[in-house]
Coordinates of C-alpha atoms in Angstrom, one line a residue:
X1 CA 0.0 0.0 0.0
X2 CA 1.5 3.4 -0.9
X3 CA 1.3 5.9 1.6
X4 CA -0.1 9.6 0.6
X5 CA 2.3 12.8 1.1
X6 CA 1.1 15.9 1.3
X7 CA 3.1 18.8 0.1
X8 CA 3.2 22.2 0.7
X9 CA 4.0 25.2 -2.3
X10 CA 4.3 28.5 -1.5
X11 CA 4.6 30.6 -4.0
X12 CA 2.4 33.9 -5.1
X13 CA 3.5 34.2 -9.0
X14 CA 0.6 32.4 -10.6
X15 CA 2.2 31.1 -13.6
X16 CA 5.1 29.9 -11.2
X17 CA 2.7 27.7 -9.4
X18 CA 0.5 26.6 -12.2
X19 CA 4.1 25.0 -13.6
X20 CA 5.3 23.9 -10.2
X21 CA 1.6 22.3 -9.4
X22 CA 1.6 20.6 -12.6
X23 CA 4.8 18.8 -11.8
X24 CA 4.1 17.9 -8.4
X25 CA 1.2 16.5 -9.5
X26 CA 2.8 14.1 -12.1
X27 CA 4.4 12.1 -9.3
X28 CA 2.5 9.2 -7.7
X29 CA 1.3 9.5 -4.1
X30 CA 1.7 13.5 -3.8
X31 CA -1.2 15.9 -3.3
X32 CA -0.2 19.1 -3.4
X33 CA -1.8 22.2 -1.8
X34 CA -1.1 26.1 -2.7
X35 CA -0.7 29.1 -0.5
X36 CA 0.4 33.0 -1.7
X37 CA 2.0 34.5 0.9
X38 CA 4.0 33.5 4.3
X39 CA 0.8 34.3 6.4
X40 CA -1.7 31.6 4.5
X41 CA 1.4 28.9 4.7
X42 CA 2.0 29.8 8.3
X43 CA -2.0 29.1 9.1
X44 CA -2.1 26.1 6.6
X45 CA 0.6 24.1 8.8
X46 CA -0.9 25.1 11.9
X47 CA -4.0 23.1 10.4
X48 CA -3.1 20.4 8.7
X49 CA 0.5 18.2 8.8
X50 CA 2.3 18.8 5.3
X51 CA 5.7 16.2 4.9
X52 CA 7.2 18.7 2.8
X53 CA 6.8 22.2 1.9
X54 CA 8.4 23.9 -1.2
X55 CA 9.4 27.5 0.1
X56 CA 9.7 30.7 -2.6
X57 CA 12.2 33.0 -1.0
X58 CA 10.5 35.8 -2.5
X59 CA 6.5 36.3 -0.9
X60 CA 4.7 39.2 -0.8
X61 CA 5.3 39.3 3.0
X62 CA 8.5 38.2 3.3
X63 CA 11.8 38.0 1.4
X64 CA 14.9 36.2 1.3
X65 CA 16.6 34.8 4.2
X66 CA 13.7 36.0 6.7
X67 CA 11.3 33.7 5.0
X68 CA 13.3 30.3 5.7
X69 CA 13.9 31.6 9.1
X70 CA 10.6 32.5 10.2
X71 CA 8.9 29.6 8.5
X72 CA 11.4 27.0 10.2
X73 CA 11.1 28.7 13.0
X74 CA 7.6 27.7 12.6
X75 CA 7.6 24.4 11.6
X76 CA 10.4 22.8 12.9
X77 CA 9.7 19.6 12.1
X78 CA 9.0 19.8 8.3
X79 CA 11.0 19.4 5.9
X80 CA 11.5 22.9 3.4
X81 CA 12.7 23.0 -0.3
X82 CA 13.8 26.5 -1.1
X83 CA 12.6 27.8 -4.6
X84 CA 14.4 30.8 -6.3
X85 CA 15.3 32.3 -9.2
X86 CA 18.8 33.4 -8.9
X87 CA 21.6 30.7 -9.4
X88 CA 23.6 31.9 -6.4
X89 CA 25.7 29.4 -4.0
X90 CA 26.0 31.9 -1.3
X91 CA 22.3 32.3 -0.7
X92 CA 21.8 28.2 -0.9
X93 CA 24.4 27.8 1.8
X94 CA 22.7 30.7 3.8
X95 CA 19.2 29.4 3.2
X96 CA 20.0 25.8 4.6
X97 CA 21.7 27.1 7.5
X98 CA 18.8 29.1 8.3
X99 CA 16.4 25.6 8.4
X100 CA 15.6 24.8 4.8
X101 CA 16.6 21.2 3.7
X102 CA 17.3 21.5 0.0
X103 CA 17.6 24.4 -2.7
X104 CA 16.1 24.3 -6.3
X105 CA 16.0 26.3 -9.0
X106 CA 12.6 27.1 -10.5
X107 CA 14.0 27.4 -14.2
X108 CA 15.3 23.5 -13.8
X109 CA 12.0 21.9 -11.9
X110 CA 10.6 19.1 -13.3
X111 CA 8.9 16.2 -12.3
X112 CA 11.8 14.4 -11.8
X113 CA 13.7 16.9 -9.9
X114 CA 10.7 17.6 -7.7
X115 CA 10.5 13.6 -6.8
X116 CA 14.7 13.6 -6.0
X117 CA 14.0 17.1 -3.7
X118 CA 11.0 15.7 -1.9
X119 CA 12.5 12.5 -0.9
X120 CA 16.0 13.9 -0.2
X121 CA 14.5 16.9 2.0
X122 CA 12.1 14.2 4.2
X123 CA 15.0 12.1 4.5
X124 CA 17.0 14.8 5.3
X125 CA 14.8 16.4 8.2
X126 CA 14.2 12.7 9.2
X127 CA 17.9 12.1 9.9
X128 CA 17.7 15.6 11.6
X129 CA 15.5 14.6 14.1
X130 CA 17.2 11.7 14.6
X131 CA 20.7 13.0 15.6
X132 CA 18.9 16.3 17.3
X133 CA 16.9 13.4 19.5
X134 CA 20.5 11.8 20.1
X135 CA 22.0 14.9 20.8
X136 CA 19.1 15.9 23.5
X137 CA 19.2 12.4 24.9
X138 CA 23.0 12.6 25.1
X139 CA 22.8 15.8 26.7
X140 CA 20.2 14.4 29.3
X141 CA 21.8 11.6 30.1
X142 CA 25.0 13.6 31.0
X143 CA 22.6 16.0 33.0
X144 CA 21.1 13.3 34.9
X145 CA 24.7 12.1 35.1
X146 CA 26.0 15.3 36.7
X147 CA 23.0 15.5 38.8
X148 CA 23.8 12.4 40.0
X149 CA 27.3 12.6 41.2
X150 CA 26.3 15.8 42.9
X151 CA 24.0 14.1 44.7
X152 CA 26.5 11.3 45.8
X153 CA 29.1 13.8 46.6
X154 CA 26.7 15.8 48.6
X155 CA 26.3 12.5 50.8
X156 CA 29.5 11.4 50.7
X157 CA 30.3 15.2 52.0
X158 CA 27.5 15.2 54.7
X159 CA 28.2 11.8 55.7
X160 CA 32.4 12.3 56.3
X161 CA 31.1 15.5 58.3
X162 CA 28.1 14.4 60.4
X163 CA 30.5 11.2 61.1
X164 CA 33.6 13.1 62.5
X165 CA 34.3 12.9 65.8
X166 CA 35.5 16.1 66.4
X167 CA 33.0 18.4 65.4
X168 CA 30.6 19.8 67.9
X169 CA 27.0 18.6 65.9
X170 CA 26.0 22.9 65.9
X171 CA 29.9 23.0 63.4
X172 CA 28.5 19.7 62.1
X173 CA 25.4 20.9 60.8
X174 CA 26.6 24.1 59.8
X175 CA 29.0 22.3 56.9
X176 CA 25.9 20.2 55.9
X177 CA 23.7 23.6 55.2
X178 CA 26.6 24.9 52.9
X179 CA 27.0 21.5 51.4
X180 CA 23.5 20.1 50.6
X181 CA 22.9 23.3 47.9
X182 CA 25.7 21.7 46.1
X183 CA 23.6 18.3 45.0
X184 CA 21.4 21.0 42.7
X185 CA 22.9 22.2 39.7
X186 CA 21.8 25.9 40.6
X187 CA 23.0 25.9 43.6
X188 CA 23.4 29.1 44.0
X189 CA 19.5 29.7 44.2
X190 CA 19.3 26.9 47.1
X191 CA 18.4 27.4 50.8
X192 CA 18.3 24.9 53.0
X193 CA 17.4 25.1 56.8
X194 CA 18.1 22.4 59.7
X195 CA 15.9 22.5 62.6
X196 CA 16.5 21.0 66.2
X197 CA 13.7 20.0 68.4
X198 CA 15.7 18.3 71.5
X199 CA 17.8 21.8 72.5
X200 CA 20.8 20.3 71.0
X201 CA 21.6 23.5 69.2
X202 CA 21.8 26.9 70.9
X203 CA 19.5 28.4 68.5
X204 CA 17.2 25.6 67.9
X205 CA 18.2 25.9 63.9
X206 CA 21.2 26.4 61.3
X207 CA 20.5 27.8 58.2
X208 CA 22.9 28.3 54.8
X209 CA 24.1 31.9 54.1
X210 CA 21.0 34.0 52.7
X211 CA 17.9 31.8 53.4
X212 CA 15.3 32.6 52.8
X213 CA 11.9 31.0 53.0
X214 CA 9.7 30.3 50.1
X215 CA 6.8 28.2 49.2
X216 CA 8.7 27.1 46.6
X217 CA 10.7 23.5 49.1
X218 CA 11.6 20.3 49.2
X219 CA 11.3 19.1 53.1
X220 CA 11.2 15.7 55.4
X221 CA 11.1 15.2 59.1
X222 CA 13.9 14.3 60.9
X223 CA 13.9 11.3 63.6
X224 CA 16.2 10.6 66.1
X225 CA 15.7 6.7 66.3
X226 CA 11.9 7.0 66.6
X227 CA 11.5 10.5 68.0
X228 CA 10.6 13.2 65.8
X229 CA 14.1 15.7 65.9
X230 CA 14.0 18.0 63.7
X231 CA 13.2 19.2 59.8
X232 CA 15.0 19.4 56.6
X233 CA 13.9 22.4 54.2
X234 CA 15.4 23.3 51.0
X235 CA 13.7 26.4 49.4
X236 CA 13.9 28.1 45.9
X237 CA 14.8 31.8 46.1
X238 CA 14.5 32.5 42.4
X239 CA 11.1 30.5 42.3
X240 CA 10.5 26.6 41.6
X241 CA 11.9 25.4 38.8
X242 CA 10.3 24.4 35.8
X243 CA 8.8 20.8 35.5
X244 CA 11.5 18.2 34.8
X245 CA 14.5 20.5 35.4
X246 CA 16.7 20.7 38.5
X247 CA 14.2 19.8 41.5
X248 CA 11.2 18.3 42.3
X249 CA 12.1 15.5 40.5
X250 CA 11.6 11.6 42.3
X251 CA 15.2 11.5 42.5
X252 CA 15.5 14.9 44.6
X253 CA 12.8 14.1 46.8
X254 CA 14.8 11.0 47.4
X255 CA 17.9 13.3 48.3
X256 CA 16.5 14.9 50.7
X257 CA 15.1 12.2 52.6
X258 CA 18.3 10.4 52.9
X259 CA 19.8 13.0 54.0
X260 CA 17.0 13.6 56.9
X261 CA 17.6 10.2 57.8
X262 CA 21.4 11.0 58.1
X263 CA 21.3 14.1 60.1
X264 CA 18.9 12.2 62.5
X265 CA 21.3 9.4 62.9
X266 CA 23.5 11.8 64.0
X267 CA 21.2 13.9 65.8
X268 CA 20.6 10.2 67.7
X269 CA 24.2 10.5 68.4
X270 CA 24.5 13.2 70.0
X271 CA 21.5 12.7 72.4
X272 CA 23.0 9.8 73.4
X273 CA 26.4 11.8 73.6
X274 CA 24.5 14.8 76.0
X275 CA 22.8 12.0 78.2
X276 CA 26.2 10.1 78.5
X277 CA 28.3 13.5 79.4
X278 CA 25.2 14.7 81.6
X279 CA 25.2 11.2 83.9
X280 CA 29.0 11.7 84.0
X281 CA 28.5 14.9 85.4
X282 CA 25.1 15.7 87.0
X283 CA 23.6 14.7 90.3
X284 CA 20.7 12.4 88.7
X285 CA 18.2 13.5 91.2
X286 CA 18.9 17.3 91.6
X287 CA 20.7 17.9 88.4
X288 CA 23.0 19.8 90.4
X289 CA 26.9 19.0 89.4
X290 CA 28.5 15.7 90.7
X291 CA 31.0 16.1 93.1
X292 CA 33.9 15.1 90.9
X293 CA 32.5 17.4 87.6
X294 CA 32.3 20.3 90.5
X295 CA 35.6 19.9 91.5
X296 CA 37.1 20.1 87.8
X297 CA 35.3 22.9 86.9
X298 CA 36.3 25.0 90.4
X299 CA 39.7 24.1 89.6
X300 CA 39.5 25.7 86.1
X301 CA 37.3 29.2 87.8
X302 CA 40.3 29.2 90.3
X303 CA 43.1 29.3 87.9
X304 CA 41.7 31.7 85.6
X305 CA 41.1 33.7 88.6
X306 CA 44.6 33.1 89.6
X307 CA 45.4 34.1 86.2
X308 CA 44.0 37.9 86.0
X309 CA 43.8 38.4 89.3
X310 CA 40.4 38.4 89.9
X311 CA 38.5 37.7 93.3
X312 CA 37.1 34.5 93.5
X313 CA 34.5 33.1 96.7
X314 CA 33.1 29.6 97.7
X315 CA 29.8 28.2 99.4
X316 CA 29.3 25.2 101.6
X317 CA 25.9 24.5 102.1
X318 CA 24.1 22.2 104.6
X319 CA 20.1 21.5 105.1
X320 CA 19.7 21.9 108.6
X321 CA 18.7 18.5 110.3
X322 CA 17.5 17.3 106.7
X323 CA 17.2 13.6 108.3
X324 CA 14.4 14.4 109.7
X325 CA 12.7 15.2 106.6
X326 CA 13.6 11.5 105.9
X327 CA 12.6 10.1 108.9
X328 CA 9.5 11.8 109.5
X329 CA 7.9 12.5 106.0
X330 CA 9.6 9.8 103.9
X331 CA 12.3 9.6 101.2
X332 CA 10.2 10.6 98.9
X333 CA 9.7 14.1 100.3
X334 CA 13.4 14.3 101.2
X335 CA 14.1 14.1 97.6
X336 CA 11.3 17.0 96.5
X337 CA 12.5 19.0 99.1
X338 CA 16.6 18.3 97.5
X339 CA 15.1 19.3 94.7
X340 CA 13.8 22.5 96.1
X341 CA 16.7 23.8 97.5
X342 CA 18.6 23.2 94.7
X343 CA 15.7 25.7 92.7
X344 CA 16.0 28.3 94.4
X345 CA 19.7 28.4 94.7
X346 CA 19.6 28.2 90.8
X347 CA 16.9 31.3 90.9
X348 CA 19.1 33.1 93.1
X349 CA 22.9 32.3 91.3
X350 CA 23.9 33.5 88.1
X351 CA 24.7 31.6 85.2
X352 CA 28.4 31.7 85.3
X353 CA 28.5 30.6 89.0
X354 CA 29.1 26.8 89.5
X355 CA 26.8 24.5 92.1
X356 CA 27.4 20.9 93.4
X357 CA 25.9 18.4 95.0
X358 CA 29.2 17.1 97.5
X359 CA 26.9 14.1 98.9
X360 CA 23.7 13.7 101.1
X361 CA 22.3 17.2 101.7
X362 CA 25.8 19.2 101.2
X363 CA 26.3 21.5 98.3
X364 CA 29.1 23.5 97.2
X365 CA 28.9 26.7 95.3
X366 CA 31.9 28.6 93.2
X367 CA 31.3 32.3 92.9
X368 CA 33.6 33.6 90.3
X369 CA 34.1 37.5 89.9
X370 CA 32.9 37.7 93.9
X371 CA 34.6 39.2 96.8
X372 CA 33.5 37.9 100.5
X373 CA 31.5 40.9 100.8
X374 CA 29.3 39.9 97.8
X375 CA 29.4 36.4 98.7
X376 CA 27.8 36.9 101.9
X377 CA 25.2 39.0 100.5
X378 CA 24.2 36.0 98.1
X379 CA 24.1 33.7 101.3
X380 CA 21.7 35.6 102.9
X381 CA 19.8 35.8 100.1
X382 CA 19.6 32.3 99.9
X383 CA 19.0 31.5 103.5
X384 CA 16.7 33.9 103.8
X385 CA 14.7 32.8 100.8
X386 CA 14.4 29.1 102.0
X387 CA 13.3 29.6 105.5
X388 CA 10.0 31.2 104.1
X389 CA 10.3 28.9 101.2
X390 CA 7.0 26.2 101.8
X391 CA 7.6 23.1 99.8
X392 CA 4.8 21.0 99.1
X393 CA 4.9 17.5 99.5
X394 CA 2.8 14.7 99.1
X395 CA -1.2 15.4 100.3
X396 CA 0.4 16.4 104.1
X397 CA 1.9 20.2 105.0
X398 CA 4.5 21.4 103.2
X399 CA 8.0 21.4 104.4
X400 CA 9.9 24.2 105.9
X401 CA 13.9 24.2 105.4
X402 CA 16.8 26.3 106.5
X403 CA 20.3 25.9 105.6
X404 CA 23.7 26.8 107.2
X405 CA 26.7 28.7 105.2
X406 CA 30.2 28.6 105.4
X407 CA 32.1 31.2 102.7
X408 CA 35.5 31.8 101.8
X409 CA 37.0 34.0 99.6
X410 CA 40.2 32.1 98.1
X411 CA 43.4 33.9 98.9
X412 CA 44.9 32.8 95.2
X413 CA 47.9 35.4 96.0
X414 CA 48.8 33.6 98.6
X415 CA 48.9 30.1 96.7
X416 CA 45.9 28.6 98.2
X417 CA 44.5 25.9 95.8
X418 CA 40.7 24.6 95.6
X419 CA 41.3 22.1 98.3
X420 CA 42.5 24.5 100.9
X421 CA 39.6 27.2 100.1
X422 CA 36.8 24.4 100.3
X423 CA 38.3 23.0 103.8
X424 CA 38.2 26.6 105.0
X425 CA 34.5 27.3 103.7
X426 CA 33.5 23.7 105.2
X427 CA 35.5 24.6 108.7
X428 CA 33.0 27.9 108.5
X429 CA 29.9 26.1 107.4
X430 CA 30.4 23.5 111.2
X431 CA 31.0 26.9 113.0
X432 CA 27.3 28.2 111.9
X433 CA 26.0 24.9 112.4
X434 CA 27.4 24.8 115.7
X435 CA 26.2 28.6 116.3
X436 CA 22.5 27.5 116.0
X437 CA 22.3 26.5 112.5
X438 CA 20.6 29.0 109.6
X439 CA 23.1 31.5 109.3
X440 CA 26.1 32.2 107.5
X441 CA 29.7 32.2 108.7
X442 CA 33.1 33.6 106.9
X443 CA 35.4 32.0 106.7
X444 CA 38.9 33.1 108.8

């Protein structure tokens, strides 16, 4: 069975196309349709599919190398015989770079020609397509390729960061913001956000250089084993990209999950990290420092006070006849009223001073920056505070405590080390026990 083409001729010189037609019409299979100007060709194509369209360079509307331009431009997909006059190489060349597939001179068209042109410039198109398909799928494939080792450098980059030892997870998560833009081929338009839910981070978040947020994101939860951490969110400042291109894709949305599942792997680490450093060093009932922690980080206030000179003062603490609390009301309400106590002396301290629990119902406080004049104005406060302090325990009445205070200030000119300063503190704090009990003695 022989398969119809359909052909195109454009030409507005009547005799022209009455020759032309005629020829065209000779050959088997062909029908041939006829349009005048560049406007009636344009809207014939857009109607009906032509396999062929034979193009006069001169149109009422157009001329020369505009008319193969704006008709390719057109119809990119048909095939276009240029018909001319003029004998001229130059304007051949310039015409098939332009779109067209072949050239032909009107004053040499025949049948025969017509039939060679028409099956050369189909062929010709069609081998076209074929290498500009090849070309496109090439240039995909090496785009999907690129994408792809971005993405698996991005990983390998988060992963050899979130894995280090050495980094403190808010440096950690830092790098990973500035690294995950780099999986994107813009990355320069890329955002990305990490939030913390478990107050592992100062600020609760880290966020790359410039983010800003935009409805325009790729995001995914972050767990911590089973616990939900945190959130990934990667946002378009320049808009979302068009369908297909460099996001959104399933492979993207695939990125960033994995890498929500790595940052809460780590995430899990460090949890584990804080509750591992925090039973090291904390009291587990009053959160208070341990005794040993305590003592380190006394020893470190006391050199750097050594260091610029600085005054320096220390605290024992005792809860006046605190086994009574015990005996009369229970362990249970010995350990609310611990608890208590070490409340309000967190109320009362500043942050930069250091408390410890030294065992049972002693505690130990480091007041850096304080001489024994300010120390024993905090003591009071303290003592003061806790004798009208009613702590409520249980369904019975609440508690009443008072403490005794021994203070020292260190005399670091003198050489005196932690260990002499806390013995002289203690020596005070038996003194205002032995005075009565809830008051505060200095030290000698």
């Amino acid at each position: 069975m022989t398969t119809t083409q359909h052909a195109l001729l454009v030409e507005d010189s009547p005799t022209q196309a009455l020759l032309i037609m005629a020829e065209l019409e000779r050959l088997p299979g062909i029908e041939v349709e006829h349009a005048t100007n560049l406007a009636s060709a344009l809207e014939a194509i857009a109607k009906k599919r032509f396999d062929a369209v034979f193009l006069d360079l001169t149109l009422p509307d157009s001329v020369g190398d505009e008319t193969v331009r704006r008709f390719c431009g057109a119809a990119p997909e048909l095939a276009v015989v240029v018909l001319t006059n003029q004998d001229d190489d130059q304007q051949a060349m310039s015409a098939l770079e332009q779109g067209a597939q072949d050239y032909m001179l009107k004053a040499r068209i025949d049948s025969s020609s017509l039939s060679r042109s028409l099956r050369y410039s189909i062929h010709r198109k069609r081998a076209e397509i074929q290498v500009r398909d090849a070309r496109d799928a090439a240039l995909e494939a090496n785009r999907q390729l690129e994408r792809r080792m971005r993405q698996i450098n991005c990983l390998y980059g988060v992963s050899r960061v979130l894995e280090s030892h050495e980094l403190p997870l808010q440096v950690a998560l830092e790098e990973v913001a500035s690294l995950v833009p780099s999986a994107w081929l813009r990355s320069e338009t890329i955002g990305v956000r990490l939030t913390c839910l478990n107050g592992l981070l100062p600020m609760g978040y880290v966020e790359s250089q410039g983010f800003v947020e935009t409805p325009w994101r790729l995001e995914a939860q972050v767990f911590a084993g089973s616990i939900p951490a945190g959130r990934i969110e990667i946002c378009w400042t320049e808009g979302r990209p068009a369908e297909g291109d460099e996001a959104f894709a399933a492979t993207e949305r695939e990125l960033v999950r994995e890498l929500a599942r790595r940052i809460g792997l780590a995430m899990e680490r460090a949890c584990v990290q804080k509750e591992l450093v925090q039973l090291a060093t904390t009291d587990f009932l009053t959160a208070a420092f341990n005794r040993r922690h305590f003592l380190q980080l006394a020893g470190a206030e006391l050199a750097r006070a050594g260091r610029y000179g600085r005054p320096v003062a220390v605290m024992m603490l005792d809860i006046d006849h605190f086994k009574r609390v015990n005996d009369e009301r229970g362990h249970a309400a010995g350990d609310e009223s611990l608890k208590a106590f070490v409340n309000l002396l967190r109320d009362v301290l500043r942050d930069q001073d250091r408390l410890g629990r030294m065992g049972g119902e002693e505690f130990a406080v480091v007041l850096p920056e304080t001489s024994m004049e300010a120390a024993m104005v905090v003591a009071e406060r303290v003592r003061s505070r806790l004798a009208l302090l009613d702590i409520p325990v249980g369904s019975g009445a609440p508690v009443r405590l008072t403490t005794s205070i021994g203070i020292a200030e260190c005399k670091i000119r003198d050489g005196e080390g932690l260990e002499a300063c806390l013995s002289r503190a203690d020596v005070a704090l038996y003194r205002a026990k032995a005075l009565g009990r809830n008051r505060t003695e200095a030290a000698e």
